[in-house]
GROMACS .gro file of C-alpha atoms in nm:
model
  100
    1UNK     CA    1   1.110   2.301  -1.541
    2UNK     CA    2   1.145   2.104  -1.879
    3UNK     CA    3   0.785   1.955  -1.798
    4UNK     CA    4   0.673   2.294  -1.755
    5UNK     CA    5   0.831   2.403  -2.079
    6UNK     CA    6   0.698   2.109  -2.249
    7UNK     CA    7   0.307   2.190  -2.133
    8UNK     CA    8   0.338   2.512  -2.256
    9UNK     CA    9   0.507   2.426  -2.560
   10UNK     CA   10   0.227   2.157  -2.648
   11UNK     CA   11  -0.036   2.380  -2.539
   12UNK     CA   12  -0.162   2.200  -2.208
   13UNK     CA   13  -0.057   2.474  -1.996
   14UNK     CA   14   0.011   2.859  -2.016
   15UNK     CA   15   0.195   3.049  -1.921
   16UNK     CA   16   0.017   3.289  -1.754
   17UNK     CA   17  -0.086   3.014  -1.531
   18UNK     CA   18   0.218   2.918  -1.390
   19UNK     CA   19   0.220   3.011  -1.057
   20UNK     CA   20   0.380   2.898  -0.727
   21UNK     CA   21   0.122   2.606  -0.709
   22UNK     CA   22   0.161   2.530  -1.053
   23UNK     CA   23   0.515   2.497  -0.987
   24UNK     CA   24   0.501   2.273  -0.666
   25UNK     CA   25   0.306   2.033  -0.845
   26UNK     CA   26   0.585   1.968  -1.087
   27UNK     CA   27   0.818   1.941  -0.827
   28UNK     CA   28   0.929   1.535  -0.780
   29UNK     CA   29   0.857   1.619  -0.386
   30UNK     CA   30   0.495   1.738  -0.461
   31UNK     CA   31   0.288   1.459  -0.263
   32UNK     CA   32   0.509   1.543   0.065
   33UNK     CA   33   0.483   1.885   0.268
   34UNK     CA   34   0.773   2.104   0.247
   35UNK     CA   35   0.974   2.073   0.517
   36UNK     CA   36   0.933   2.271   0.847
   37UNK     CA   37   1.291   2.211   1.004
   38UNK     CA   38   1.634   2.087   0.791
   39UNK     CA   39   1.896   2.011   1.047
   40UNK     CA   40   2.229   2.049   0.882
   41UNK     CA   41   2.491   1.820   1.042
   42UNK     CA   42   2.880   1.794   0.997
   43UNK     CA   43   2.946   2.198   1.085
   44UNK     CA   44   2.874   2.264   0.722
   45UNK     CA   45   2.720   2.609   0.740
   46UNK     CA   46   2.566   2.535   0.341
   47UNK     CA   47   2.239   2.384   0.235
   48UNK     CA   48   2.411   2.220  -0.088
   49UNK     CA   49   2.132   2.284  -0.331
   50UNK     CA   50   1.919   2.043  -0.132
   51UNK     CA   51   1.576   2.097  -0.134
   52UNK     CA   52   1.629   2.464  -0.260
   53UNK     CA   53   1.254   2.571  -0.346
   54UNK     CA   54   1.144   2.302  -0.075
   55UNK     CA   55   1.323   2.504   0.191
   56UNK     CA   56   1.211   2.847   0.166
   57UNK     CA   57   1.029   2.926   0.465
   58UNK     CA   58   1.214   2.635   0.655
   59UNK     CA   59   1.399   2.679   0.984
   60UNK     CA   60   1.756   2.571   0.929
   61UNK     CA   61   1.958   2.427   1.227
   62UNK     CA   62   2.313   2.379   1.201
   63UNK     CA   63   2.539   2.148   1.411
   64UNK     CA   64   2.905   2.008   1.412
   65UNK     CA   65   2.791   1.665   1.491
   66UNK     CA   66   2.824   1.494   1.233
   67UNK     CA   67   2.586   1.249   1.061
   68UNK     CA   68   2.694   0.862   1.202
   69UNK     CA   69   2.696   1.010   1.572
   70UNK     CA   70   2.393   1.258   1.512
   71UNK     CA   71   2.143   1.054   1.789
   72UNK     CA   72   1.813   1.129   1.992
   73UNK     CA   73   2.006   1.349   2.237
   74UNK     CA   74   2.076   1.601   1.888
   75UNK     CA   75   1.761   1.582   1.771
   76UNK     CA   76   1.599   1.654   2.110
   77UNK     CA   77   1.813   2.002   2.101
   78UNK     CA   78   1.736   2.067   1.734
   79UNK     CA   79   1.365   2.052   1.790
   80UNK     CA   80   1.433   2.258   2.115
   81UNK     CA   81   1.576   2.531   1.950
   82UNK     CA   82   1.300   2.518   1.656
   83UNK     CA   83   1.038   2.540   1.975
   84UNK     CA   84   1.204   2.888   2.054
   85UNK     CA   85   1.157   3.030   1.707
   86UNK     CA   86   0.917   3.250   1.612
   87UNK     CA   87   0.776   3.105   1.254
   88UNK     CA   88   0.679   3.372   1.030
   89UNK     CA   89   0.670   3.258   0.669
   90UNK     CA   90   0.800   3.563   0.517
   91UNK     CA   91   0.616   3.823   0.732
   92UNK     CA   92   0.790   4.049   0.994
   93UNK     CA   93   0.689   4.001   1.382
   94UNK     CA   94   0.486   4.300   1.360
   95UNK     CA   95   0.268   4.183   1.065
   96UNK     CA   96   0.244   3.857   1.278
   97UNK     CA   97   0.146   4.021   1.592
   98UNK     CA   98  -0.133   4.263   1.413
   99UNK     CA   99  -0.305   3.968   1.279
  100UNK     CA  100  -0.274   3.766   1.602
   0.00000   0.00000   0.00000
């Protein structure tokens, strides 16, 4: 946000144009995609302020296992259970279904 502030303030960028792009290209994350899945070990039901923006339309998967015994066998039912969801990105089913 202080590089944002700092464009604007030195007349590079403004402010009009700051938009949800403008804003994931400032982001330190900005060459990777934003994640599709967090898995959330340890029974902590909490995201921790990680990834907050990053995370929006991600599917969050929570499970007491915790991190040193989290193996392929957890991550098999994690990506199971993402399988079964129904991604909508901030849309209802219906909305989904019309355009379908």
């Amino acid at each position: 946000m202080k590089s944002i502030a700092n464009e604007v303030k030195n007349d590079r960028l403004q402010i009009e144009a700051i938009d949800q792009d403008i804003l994931q290209k400032y982001l330190c994350t900005s060459d990777f995609p934003d994640p599709e899945l967090m898995i959330r070990t340890s029974g902590e039901y909490r995201i921790s302020n990680f990834l907050l923006y990053q995370l929006a339309y991600a599917e969050l998967y929570f499970t007491n296992v915790r991190w040193p015994e989290f193996r392929k066998n957890n991550l098999y039912e994690a990506l199971i259970d993402y399988q079964g969801r129904e991604r909508r990105f901030g849309k209802t089913s219906k909305q989904i279904n019309e355009v379908s």
